[in-house]
Coordinates of C-alpha atoms in Angstrom, one line a residue:
M1 CA 61.9 18.7 -16.7
S2 CA 59.8 17.5 -13.7
T3 CA 56.1 17.0 -14.1
S4 CA 53.8 16.2 -11.1
Y5 CA 50.3 15.0 -11.4
S6 CA 47.7 15.5 -8.6
M7 CA 45.0 12.8 -8.9
H8 CA 41.8 13.1 -6.9
R9 CA 39.1 10.6 -7.1
T10 CA 35.7 11.6 -5.7
V11 CA 33.3 8.8 -5.0
T12 CA 29.8 9.9 -3.8
T13 CA 27.4 7.3 -2.4
T14 CA 23.7 7.9 -2.6
S15 CA 21.3 6.2 -0.1
T16 CA 18.1 5.2 -1.8
S17 CA 16.2 5.4 1.4
Q18 CA 16.6 9.2 1.7
G19 CA 13.8 9.9 -0.8
Y20 CA 13.6 12.5 -3.5
G21 CA 15.9 15.0 -1.7
S22 CA 18.8 12.6 -1.8
A23 CA 18.4 12.1 -5.5
S24 CA 18.6 15.8 -6.2
H25 CA 21.6 16.0 -3.8
A26 CA 23.2 13.1 -5.6
A27 CA 22.6 14.8 -9.0
E28 CA 24.3 18.0 -7.7
E29 CA 27.3 16.0 -6.4
F30 CA 27.4 14.1 -9.7
V31 CA 27.6 17.4 -11.6
A32 CA 30.2 18.8 -9.3
A33 CA 32.3 15.6 -9.6
A34 CA 31.9 15.7 -13.3
E35 CA 33.1 19.3 -13.4
R36 CA 36.1 18.5 -11.3
E37 CA 36.9 15.5 -13.5
K38 CA 36.6 17.8 -16.5
Q39 CA 39.0 20.4 -15.0
E40 CA 41.5 17.6 -14.2
M41 CA 41.2 16.3 -17.7
Q42 CA 41.8 19.8 -19.0
Q43 CA 44.9 20.0 -16.8
L44 CA 46.1 16.6 -18.0
N45 CA 45.5 17.7 -21.6
S46 CA 47.6 20.9 -21.1
R47 CA 50.3 18.8 -19.4
L48 CA 50.2 16.3 -22.2
E49 CA 50.4 19.1 -24.7
A50 CA 53.4 20.5 -22.9
Y51 CA 54.9 17.0 -22.9
I52 CA 54.4 16.6 -26.7
S53 CA 55.9 20.1 -27.2
R54 CA 58.9 19.1 -25.0
V55 CA 59.3 15.8 -27.0
R56 CA 59.3 17.8 -30.3
Q57 CA 61.8 20.2 -28.9
L58 CA 64.0 17.3 -27.8
E59 CA 63.6 15.8 -31.3
D60 CA 64.7 19.1 -32.9
R61 CA 67.5 19.4 -30.4
N62 CA 68.5 15.8 -31.2
K63 CA 68.6 16.6 -34.9
E64 CA 70.8 19.6 -34.2
L65 CA 73.1 17.5 -32.1
V66 CA 73.3 14.9 -34.8
I67 CA 74.2 17.6 -37.4
E68 CA 76.7 19.1 -34.9
L69 CA 78.2 15.7 -34.1
D70 CA 78.6 14.9 -37.8
S71 CA 80.3 18.2 -38.4
L72 CA 82.5 17.7 -35.3
R73 CA 83.4 14.2 -36.5
G74 CA 84.4 15.6 -39.9
S75 CA 86.4 18.5 -38.4
L76 CA 87.9 17.0 -35.2
G77 CA 88.6 13.4 -36.1
N78 CA 90.4 11.9 -33.1
D79 CA 88.9 14.4 -30.6
I80 CA 85.5 12.6 -30.6
G81 CA 86.1 11.1 -27.2
Q82 CA 86.5 14.5 -25.6
I83 CA 83.4 15.6 -27.4
K84 CA 81.5 12.7 -25.9
F85 CA 82.6 13.7 -22.4
K86 CA 81.6 17.3 -23.3
F87 CA 78.0 16.4 -24.2
N88 CA 77.6 13.6 -21.7
D89 CA 75.7 15.9 -19.3
S90 CA 73.3 17.0 -22.1
L91 CA 72.6 13.3 -22.9
V92 CA 71.9 12.5 -19.3
K93 CA 69.5 15.5 -19.0
V94 CA 67.7 14.5 -22.2
R95 CA 67.4 10.9 -20.9
R96 CA 66.0 12.2 -17.6
D97 CA 63.5 14.4 -19.5
I98 CA 62.4 11.3 -21.5
S99 CA 62.0 9.3 -18.3
E100 CA 59.9 12.0 -16.7
A101 CA 57.8 12.3 -19.8
H102 CA 57.2 8.5 -19.8
A103 CA 56.3 8.7 -16.1
G104 CA 53.8 11.4 -17.0
T105 CA 52.3 9.2 -19.7
I106 CA 51.8 6.4 -17.2
G107 CA 50.1 8.8 -14.9
V108 CA 47.8 9.9 -17.7
E109 CA 46.9 6.3 -18.5
V110 CA 46.2 5.5 -14.9
K111 CA 44.0 8.6 -14.7
V112 CA 42.1 7.6 -17.8
N113 CA 41.5 4.1 -16.4
R114 CA 40.2 5.6 -13.1
L115 CA 38.0 8.1 -15.0
R116 CA 36.6 5.2 -17.0
D117 CA 35.8 3.3 -13.7
D118 CA 34.2 6.5 -12.3
L119 CA 32.1 6.9 -15.4
N120 CA 30.9 3.2 -15.1
D121 CA 30.2 3.9 -11.4
Y122 CA 28.2 7.0 -12.2
R123 CA 26.2 5.0 -14.8
H124 CA 25.5 2.3 -12.2
R125 CA 24.4 4.9 -9.6
Y126 CA 22.2 6.6 -12.2
E127 CA 20.5 3.3 -12.9
E128 CA 20.1 2.7 -9.2
A129 CA 18.5 6.2 -8.8
R130 CA 16.2 5.5 -11.7
R131 CA 15.1 2.2 -10.2
E132 CA 14.6 3.9 -6.9
V133 CA 12.3 6.5 -8.6
E134 CA 10.3 3.7 -10.1
R135 CA 10.0 1.9 -6.7
E136 CA 8.9 5.2 -5.1
K137 CA 6.3 5.7 -7.8
T138 CA 5.0 2.2 -7.2
T139 CA 4.9 2.9 -3.4
W140 CA 3.1 6.2 -3.8
G141 CA 0.6 4.7 -6.2
G142 CA -0.1 1.8 -3.8
A143 CA -0.6 4.3 -0.9
I144 CA -3.0 6.4 -3.0
S145 CA -4.9 3.4 -4.1
Q146 CA -5.2 2.2 -0.4
A147 CA -6.3 5.7 0.7
Q148 CA -8.9 5.7 -2.1
A149 CA -10.1 2.3 -1.1
E150 CA -10.4 3.4 2.5
L151 CA -12.4 6.5 1.4
D152 CA -14.7 4.4 -0.7
T153 CA -15.2 2.0 2.3
N154 CA -16.0 5.0 4.6
K155 CA -18.5 6.3 2.0
S156 CA -20.2 3.0 1.8
R157 CA -20.4 2.8 5.6
Y158 CA -21.8 6.3 5.7
A159 CA -24.4 5.4 3.1
A160 CA -25.4 2.3 5.0
I161 CA -25.8 4.4 8.2
L162 CA -28.0 6.8 6.3
D163 CA -30.2 3.9 5.0
E164 CA -30.4 2.5 8.6
E165 CA -31.5 5.9 9.8
K166 CA -34.2 6.2 7.2
R167 CA -35.5 2.8 8.0
L168 CA -35.6 3.6 11.7
Y169 CA -37.4 6.9 11.0
A170 CA -40.0 5.0 8.8
E171 CA -40.5 2.3 11.6
Q172 CA -41.0 5.1 14.1
D173 CA -43.6 6.8 12.0
Q174 CA -45.4 3.5 11.6
L175 CA -45.4 2.9 15.3
Y176 CA -46.8 6.4 15.9
L177 CA -49.6 5.6 13.4
Q178 CA -50.4 2.4 15.2
L179 CA -50.4 4.2 18.5
A180 CA -52.9 6.8 17.1
A181 CA -55.1 4.0 15.8
A182 CA -55.1 2.3 19.2
K183 CA -56.0 5.6 20.9
D184 CA -58.9 6.1 18.4
E185 CA -60.2 2.6 19.1
L186 CA -60.0 3.3 22.9
D187 CA -61.9 6.5 22.5
A188 CA -64.6 4.7 20.4
A189 CA -65.0 2.1 23.2
I190 CA -65.4 4.7 25.8
A191 CA -67.9 6.6 23.7
D192 CA -70.0 3.3 23.3
R193 CA -69.9 2.7 27.0
L194 CA -71.1 6.3 27.7
R195 CA -73.9 5.9 25.1
L196 CA -75.1 2.7 26.6
Q197 CA -75.1 4.2 30.1
A198 CA -77.2 7.2 28.7
E199 CA -79.6 4.8 27.1
E200 CA -79.9 2.9 30.4
D201 CA -80.7 6.2 32.3
D202 CA -83.2 7.1 29.6
L203 CA -85.0 3.8 30.0
K204 CA -85.1 4.2 33.8
I205 CA -86.6 7.7 33.5
E206 CA -89.2 6.4 31.0
L207 CA -90.1 3.5 33.3
E208 CA -90.5 5.9 36.2
F209 CA -92.6 8.2 34.0
L210 CA -94.9 5.4 33.0
G211 CA -95.3 4.3 36.6
R212 CA -96.4 7.8 37.6
I213 CA -98.8 8.0 34.7
H214 CA -100.4 4.7 35.7
A215 CA -100.6 5.7 39.3
Q216 CA -102.3 9.0 38.3
E217 CA -104.8 7.1 36.2
I218 CA -105.6 4.8 39.1
T219 CA -106.0 7.8 41.3
E220 CA -108.3 9.5 38.9
L221 CA -110.4 6.3 38.5
R222 CA -110.7 6.1 42.3
A223 CA -111.8 9.7 42.5
L224 CA -114.4 9.1 39.8
L225 CA -115.5 6.1 41.7
A226 CA -115.8 8.0 44.9
Q227 CA -118.0 10.7 43.2
A228 CA -120.4 8.2 41.6
P229 CA -123.7 7.4 43.4
A230 CA -124.0 4.3 45.5
D231 CA -126.0 2.4 43.2
T232 CA -123.8 3.2 40.4
R233 CA -120.9 2.2 42.5
E234 CA -122.6 -1.0 43.3
F235 CA -123.5 -1.5 39.7
F236 CA -120.1 -0.9 38.4
K237 CA -118.4 -2.3 41.5
N238 CA -118.1 -5.7 40.1
E239 CA -117.4 -4.5 36.6
L240 CA -114.9 -2.0 37.9
A241 CA -113.2 -4.5 40.1
L242 CA -113.0 -6.8 37.2
A243 CA -111.7 -4.1 35.0
I244 CA -109.3 -3.0 37.6
R245 CA -108.1 -6.5 38.0
E246 CA -107.7 -6.9 34.3
I247 CA -106.0 -3.5 34.0
K248 CA -103.8 -4.3 37.0
A249 CA -103.0 -7.7 35.6
E250 CA -102.3 -6.2 32.2
Y251 CA -100.2 -3.5 33.8
D252 CA -98.3 -5.9 35.9
K253 CA -97.8 -8.0 32.9
I254 CA -96.6 -5.0 30.9
I255 CA -94.4 -3.9 33.8
Q256 CA -93.0 -7.4 34.2
T257 CA -92.5 -7.8 30.5
T258 CA -90.9 -4.4 30.2
K259 CA -88.8 -5.0 33.3
V260 CA -87.6 -8.3 31.9
D261 CA -87.0 -6.9 28.5
L262 CA -85.2 -3.9 30.0
E263 CA -83.2 -6.1 32.4
T264 CA -82.3 -8.5 29.5
I265 CA -81.4 -5.6 27.2
F266 CA -79.5 -3.9 30.1
Q267 CA -77.7 -7.1 31.0
T268 CA -76.9 -7.8 27.4
K269 CA -75.6 -4.3 26.8
I270 CA -73.7 -4.4 30.1
A271 CA -72.2 -7.8 29.2
A272 CA -71.3 -6.6 25.7
V273 CA -69.9 -3.3 27.1
E274 CA -67.9 -5.2 29.8
A275 CA -66.7 -7.7 27.2
S276 CA -65.8 -4.9 24.8
V277 CA -64.2 -3.0 27.6
A278 CA -62.3 -6.1 28.8
S279 CA -61.0 -6.8 25.3
K280 CA -60.2 -3.2 24.8
N281 CA -58.5 -3.0 28.1
E282 CA -56.5 -6.2 27.2
A283 CA -55.7 -4.7 23.8
A284 CA -54.9 -1.4 25.4
T285 CA -52.6 -3.1 27.9
F286 CA -51.0 -5.1 25.1
R287 CA -50.7 -1.9 23.1
Q288 CA -49.3 0.0 26.1
E289 CA -46.8 -2.8 26.6
E290 CA -45.9 -2.6 22.9
I291 CA -45.8 1.2 23.2
R292 CA -43.5 0.9 26.2
K293 CA -41.2 -1.5 24.3
M294 CA -41.4 0.8 21.3
N295 CA -40.5 3.8 23.5
E296 CA -37.6 1.9 24.9
S297 CA -36.5 0.8 21.4
I298 CA -36.9 4.3 20.2
T299 CA -34.9 5.6 23.1
S300 CA -32.1 3.1 22.4
L301 CA -32.3 3.8 18.7
R302 CA -32.1 7.5 19.4
A303 CA -29.0 6.9 21.6
K304 CA -27.6 4.7 18.8
L305 CA -28.5 7.3 16.3
S306 CA -26.8 10.0 18.3
E307 CA -23.7 7.8 18.5
L308 CA -23.9 7.0 14.8
E309 CA -24.4 10.7 14.0
A310 CA -21.3 11.5 16.1
R311 CA -19.4 8.7 14.4
N312 CA -20.7 9.8 11.0
A313 CA -19.5 13.4 11.8
A314 CA -16.1 12.1 12.9
L315 CA -15.9 9.9 9.7
E316 CA -16.9 12.9 7.6
R317 CA -14.2 15.0 9.3
E318 CA -11.7 12.2 8.8
A319 CA -12.7 11.8 5.2
N320 CA -12.3 15.6 4.6
T321 CA -8.9 15.5 6.3
L322 CA -7.9 12.5 4.3
Q323 CA -9.1 14.2 1.1
I324 CA -7.1 17.3 2.0
Q325 CA -4.1 15.3 2.9
L326 CA -4.5 13.2 -0.3
G327 CA -4.6 16.4 -2.3
E328 CA -1.5 17.8 -0.6
D329 CA 0.3 14.4 -1.0
Q330 CA -0.8 14.3 -4.6
R331 CA 0.6 17.9 -5.2
A332 CA 3.8 17.1 -3.3
Y333 CA 4.2 13.8 -5.2
E334 CA 3.6 15.6 -8.5
S335 CA 6.1 18.4 -7.5
E336 CA 8.7 15.8 -6.4
L337 CA 8.0 13.8 -9.5
A338 CA 8.6 16.9 -11.6
K339 CA 11.8 17.7 -9.7
R340 CA 12.9 14.1 -10.1
D341 CA 12.1 14.1 -13.8
S342 CA 14.0 17.4 -14.2
A343 CA 16.9 16.0 -12.3
L344 CA 16.8 12.8 -14.3
R345 CA 16.7 14.8 -17.6
F346 CA 19.6 16.9 -16.3
M347 CA 21.5 13.7 -15.3
R348 CA 20.8 12.1 -18.7
E349 CA 22.0 15.3 -20.5
D350 CA 25.1 15.5 -18.3
C351 CA 25.7 11.8 -18.7
Q352 CA 25.5 12.1 -22.5
T353 CA 27.8 15.1 -22.3
L354 CA 30.2 13.1 -20.2
I355 CA 30.0 10.2 -22.6
A356 CA 30.7 12.5 -25.5
E357 CA 33.6 14.0 -23.6
L358 CA 34.9 10.6 -22.7
Q359 CA 34.6 9.5 -26.3
A360 CA 36.6 12.6 -27.3
L361 CA 39.1 11.8 -24.6
L362 CA 39.4 8.2 -25.8
N363 CA 39.9 9.4 -29.4
T364 CA 42.5 11.9 -28.2
K365 CA 44.1 9.2 -26.1
Q366 CA 44.3 6.9 -29.1
T367 CA 45.8 9.7 -31.1
L368 CA 48.3 10.5 -28.4
D369 CA 49.1 6.7 -28.1
T370 CA 49.8 6.7 -31.8
E371 CA 52.0 9.8 -31.5
I372 CA 53.8 8.5 -28.5
A373 CA 54.5 5.2 -30.3
I374 CA 55.8 7.2 -33.3
Y375 CA 58.0 9.3 -30.9
R376 CA 59.2 6.2 -29.2
K377 CA 60.3 4.7 -32.4
L378 CA 62.0 8.0 -33.4
V379 CA 63.7 8.1 -30.0
E380 CA 64.7 4.4 -30.3
S381 CA 66.1 5.0 -33.8
E382 CA 68.0 8.1 -32.5
E383 CA 69.2 6.1 -29.6
G384 CA 70.4 3.4 -31.9
R385 CA 72.2 6.1 -34.0
F386 CA 73.7 7.5 -30.8
N387 CA 74.9 4.0 -29.7
H388 CA 76.3 3.4 -33.1
I389 CA 78.1 6.7 -33.1
G390 CA 79.3 6.1 -29.5
Q391 CA 80.7 2.7 -30.5
G392 CA 82.6 4.3 -33.3
V393 CA 83.9 7.0 -31.0
V394 CA 84.9 4.4 -28.4
V395 CA 86.7 2.4 -31.0
Q396 CA 88.5 5.4 -32.3
Q397 CA 89.4 6.5 -28.7
Q398 CA 90.7 3.0 -28.0
E399 CA 92.9 3.2 -31.0
V400 CA 94.2 6.6 -30.0
Q401 CA 94.9 5.4 -26.5
R402 CA 96.5 2.3 -27.7
H403 CA 98.8 4.3 -29.9
Q404 CA 99.5 6.7 -27.0
G405 CA 100.0 3.8 -24.6
G406 CA 97.1 4.7 -22.3
S407 CA 95.3 2.1 -20.2
S408 CA 92.0 3.8 -19.3
S409 CA 88.8 1.7 -19.5
I410 CA 85.8 2.8 -21.6
V411 CA 82.2 1.9 -20.8
M412 CA 80.0 1.7 -23.8
S413 CA 76.5 3.1 -23.9
D414 CA 74.9 -0.2 -24.6
Q415 CA 76.8 -2.2 -21.9
R416 CA 73.8 -2.1 -19.6
H417 CA 71.6 -3.6 -22.2
S418 CA 74.1 -6.5 -22.7
E419 CA 74.3 -7.0 -18.9
S420 CA 70.5 -7.0 -18.7
H421 CA 70.4 -9.6 -21.5
H422 CA 73.0 -11.7 -19.6
H423 CA 71.0 -11.3 -16.4
H424 CA 67.9 -12.4 -18.3
Q425 CA 69.7 -15.5 -19.5
Q426 CA 70.8 -16.3 -16.0
H427 CA 67.2 -16.3 -14.8
Q428 CA 66.4 -18.7 -17.5
D429 CA 69.2 -21.0 -16.4
V430 CA 68.4 -20.8 -12.7
Y431 CA 64.6 -21.5 -13.3
P432 CA 64.4 -23.8 -16.3
Q433 CA 61.0 -25.0 -15.1
G434 CA 59.6 -21.5 -14.5
T435 CA 56.3 -20.5 -16.0
L436 CA 56.4 -17.8 -18.7
R437 CA 53.4 -15.4 -18.8
Y438 CA 52.9 -12.7 -21.4
S439 CA 50.5 -10.0 -20.4
Q440 CA 48.9 -8.2 -23.4
Q441 CA 47.0 -5.9 -21.0
H442 CA 50.3 -4.7 -19.4
E443 CA 51.7 -4.1 -22.8
A444 CA 48.8 -1.9 -23.7
N445 CA 49.1 0.1 -20.5
I446 CA 52.9 0.4 -20.4
G447 CA 54.1 0.0 -23.9
R448 CA 56.1 -3.3 -23.9
G449 CA 55.6 -7.0 -23.4
T450 CA 56.1 -8.4 -19.9
T451 CA 57.9 -11.7 -19.2
V452 CA 57.3 -13.2 -15.8
F453 CA 59.3 -16.1 -14.3
I454 CA 57.5 -18.0 -11.6
P455 CA 59.5 -20.7 -9.9
D456 CA 56.6 -21.8 -7.6
K457 CA 52.9 -21.2 -8.3
R458 CA 52.0 -21.1 -4.6
V459 CA 54.8 -19.5 -2.6
G460 CA 57.6 -17.1 -3.7
T461 CA 58.8 -13.7 -4.7
Y462 CA 59.4 -12.8 -8.3
E463 CA 59.8 -9.7 -10.4
Q464 CA 59.0 -8.5 -13.9
D465 CA 61.0 -5.8 -15.7
T466 CA 59.6 -3.6 -18.5
Y467 CA 61.9 -1.3 -20.5
D468 CA 60.5 1.6 -22.4
S469 CA 62.7 3.0 -25.2
G470 CA 65.8 1.8 -23.4
E471 CA 65.6 4.6 -20.8
V472 CA 62.8 3.9 -18.3
Q473 CA 62.5 0.6 -16.3
T474 CA 59.1 -0.3 -14.8
R475 CA 59.6 -3.1 -12.2
S476 CA 56.7 -5.0 -10.6
T477 CA 57.5 -7.2 -7.6
F478 CA 55.0 -10.0 -6.6
K479 CA 55.0 -11.8 -3.3
R480 CA 52.7 -14.8 -2.9
H481 CA 51.9 -17.1 0.0
A482 CA 49.4 -19.9 0.5
K483 CA 48.3 -22.1 3.4
G484 CA 46.6 -25.1 1.9
N485 CA 45.4 -26.0 -1.6
V486 CA 43.8 -22.6 -2.5
S487 CA 46.1 -19.8 -3.6
I488 CA 45.8 -16.4 -5.4
V489 CA 47.5 -17.2 -8.7
E490 CA 47.0 -13.9 -10.5
C491 CA 45.7 -10.3 -9.9
D492 CA 45.2 -8.2 -12.9
P493 CA 47.3 -4.9 -12.7
T494 CA 44.4 -2.8 -13.9
G495 CA 42.0 -4.3 -11.4
K496 CA 39.8 -6.3 -13.8
Y497 CA 39.9 -9.7 -12.2
I498 CA 41.5 -12.0 -9.6
I499 CA 42.1 -15.7 -10.2
L500 CA 42.0 -18.4 -7.4
E501 CA 43.6 -21.8 -8.1
N502 CA 43.1 -25.2 -6.5
T503 CA 46.5 -26.9 -6.6
S504 CA 45.1 -30.2 -5.4
G505 CA 44.8 -33.0 -7.9
N506 CA 42.0 -34.9 -6.4
I507 CA 40.2 -32.7 -3.8
A508 CA 37.6 -30.1 -4.6
E509 CA 37.9 -27.1 -2.4
D510 CA 34.7 -25.4 -1.0
V511 CA 35.4 -21.6 -0.8
S512 CA 31.9 -20.6 0.2
H513 CA 31.8 -17.4 2.4
F514 CA 35.5 -16.9 2.0
E515 CA 36.6 -13.3 2.2
I516 CA 38.9 -11.4 -0.2
R517 CA 40.3 -8.3 1.3
R518 CA 41.9 -5.6 -0.9
V519 CA 44.4 -3.1 0.3
I520 CA 45.6 -0.4 -2.2
D521 CA 48.5 1.9 -1.4
K522 CA 48.4 0.9 2.4
T523 CA 44.7 1.9 2.5
P524 CA 42.0 -0.8 3.0
S525 CA 39.8 -0.6 0.0
F526 CA 36.9 -3.2 0.5
T527 CA 36.1 -6.8 1.4
F528 CA 34.3 -9.2 -1.0
H529 CA 32.5 -12.3 0.4
L530 CA 32.4 -15.2 -2.0
P531 CA 28.8 -16.5 -2.5
A532 CA 27.5 -19.8 -1.1
H533 CA 28.1 -23.1 -3.0
S534 CA 31.4 -21.7 -4.5
V535 CA 33.6 -24.8 -5.2
I536 CA 36.9 -25.0 -7.1
H537 CA 37.5 -28.3 -8.8
P538 CA 40.9 -30.1 -8.6
H539 CA 43.5 -28.2 -10.7
G540 CA 40.7 -25.7 -11.4
H541 CA 40.5 -21.9 -11.3
L542 CA 37.9 -19.4 -10.2
K543 CA 38.0 -16.1 -12.0
I544 CA 36.3 -13.2 -10.1
Y545 CA 35.5 -10.1 -12.3
G546 CA 34.6 -6.6 -11.3
R547 CA 31.1 -5.4 -12.1
N548 CA 32.1 -3.0 -15.0
T549 CA 35.1 -5.0 -16.4
G550 CA 33.1 -7.0 -19.0
G551 CA 33.4 -10.3 -17.2
I552 CA 31.0 -13.2 -17.7
H553 CA 29.1 -14.7 -14.7
S554 CA 29.5 -18.5 -15.3
P555 CA 29.9 -20.4 -12.0
P556 CA 31.9 -22.3 -11.0
D557 CA 34.6 -21.1 -13.4
S558 CA 34.0 -17.4 -13.2
I559 CA 31.7 -15.0 -11.2
V560 CA 31.0 -11.3 -11.3
M561 CA 31.4 -9.1 -8.2
E562 CA 28.2 -7.0 -8.4
S563 CA 29.1 -4.8 -5.3
Y564 CA 32.1 -3.0 -6.8
P565 CA 33.0 -1.8 -10.3
S566 CA 36.5 -3.2 -10.3
W567 CA 39.2 -4.4 -7.9
G568 CA 41.1 -1.1 -8.2
Q569 CA 44.8 -0.4 -9.0
G570 CA 47.7 1.4 -7.4
T571 CA 51.4 1.3 -6.7
V572 CA 51.2 -1.2 -3.9
V573 CA 48.3 -3.6 -4.1
E574 CA 47.7 -6.3 -1.4
T575 CA 45.2 -9.1 -1.7
Y576 CA 44.4 -11.5 1.1
L577 CA 42.2 -14.6 1.2
Y578 CA 40.5 -15.6 4.5
N579 CA 38.3 -18.6 5.1
S580 CA 34.9 -18.5 6.8
H581 CA 36.6 -18.6 10.3
G582 CA 38.7 -15.5 9.6
I583 CA 42.0 -17.4 9.1
E584 CA 44.3 -16.2 6.4
K585 CA 44.7 -18.8 3.6
A586 CA 46.6 -16.9 0.9
S587 CA 48.1 -13.6 0.0
H588 CA 49.3 -11.7 -3.1
I589 CA 51.3 -8.5 -2.8
Q590 CA 52.2 -6.5 -6.0
T591 CA 54.6 -3.5 -5.9
T592 CA 55.2 -1.4 -9.0
S593 CA 58.0 1.1 -9.4
A594 CA 59.5 3.1 -12.3
S595 CA 63.2 4.1 -12.5
S596 CA 65.6 5.4 -15.1
R597 CA 68.3 3.1 -16.5

């Protein structure tokens, strides 16, 4: 029976800088990868079921053969040798089937380990996606707060501009009121000047009128004097002359007094009017200068107001645009947040489903491991019975041939086991100082303990052989090389850790920024850079764990590689150590092969 396993490992990397769309795309890829893994596990389960069915058929067939062999031994007696040759092909076929079934079991275990690594990787990617969502929430919240602060600043600036505009309008109204008051005062001064001029004209007219009246009275008196008789004229001549002189003197006095008074009043009025007009002209000039300055200030303020109104309109448009954009961004953010929450819920549900399926697979694997161990013990017991029966048949055949004089040589079924034990003893004799290592992890994965003989810790080639139920041999060949005191002393077959050793007894080796390059099945896997201040003490070790292998970060004895879940595993695993200048310092090559005995 030939069973082939096709193993595909899909690793999807998600860039956190692609935003919300990359998260949904990563979730879809995660679901697709989980579906593929589920189908592969179903195929493996069906193949394992076929394998178990085949083992049970072989067990039933083995029981039938034992019964048939017992019956043949009882009936044929000395013909057992011929019966062995008759059923030798069937035994070889059965052993081949057991070997193929064991190889299939190894493939299933490797597949389970890889699925476990993939699940840990998916968990790590889910946590990274969740942290990215939190970071993007914080970023969007900061952007919204900044936009809100800018909007509040623009609103405060707009309110300040409105207050400045109101203040300028109030100042303009006050200036207009002051200008109207100045105009009223100027009009009052002009009215006073016109009134005084009218009074002056009236006084001049009155003076002329009085002069005419006095002249008429004089004329009348002269006429009367001319009409009077001579004696009367002579009688009253002196009296009349005296009266005329008195009247003329009084008239002149009145005229002079009136003239002086009028001139004084006129001069006083004129001086007052001129002083008032001068002061009012000066005030008017000052007010005109102030009005001119105010007009210039009003013009500049109007220009500034126009500019501020244009800026205010632009700020209002920008504020409206920002408000609209903020609303759109808020809606887009809420939509993307809802999508991300939905994707996260889906991923959580899918992750819980995968964890439940993985737990079921682990339980099934434990059950299968138990059944395989039981079947292995049954096969070993049956093999022991076959070996015991074969030894009896060989002894009987030797006795028959000795009686018949034959000289043929018989190879017993357990001869290879004796040779293997003898070869094992030779290894112990050749390398009495070799280091014995017992790998519990390899026993859990393959089914048997592993004994490793290492003549030299730094340079050399050594092998380890593992036998499963006496039929399948798994051989691992290790090649190591080192230039200097630092060497790769051990690489875990399942990819959990790598151990570096300093063979010097008195020098501490600084391995800062050294590179460990991993090549699995002739394909470069990745490169790990040792962190700064990494020092290996004399005769000390540095154990480097994968991220998901359960290691403890405790420098300088052990560190955890955060960039990769594990070191990986495969048939041919090559590990190289380079210093900070790119020079190879050590290497470790592991080759694993399985063959039938």
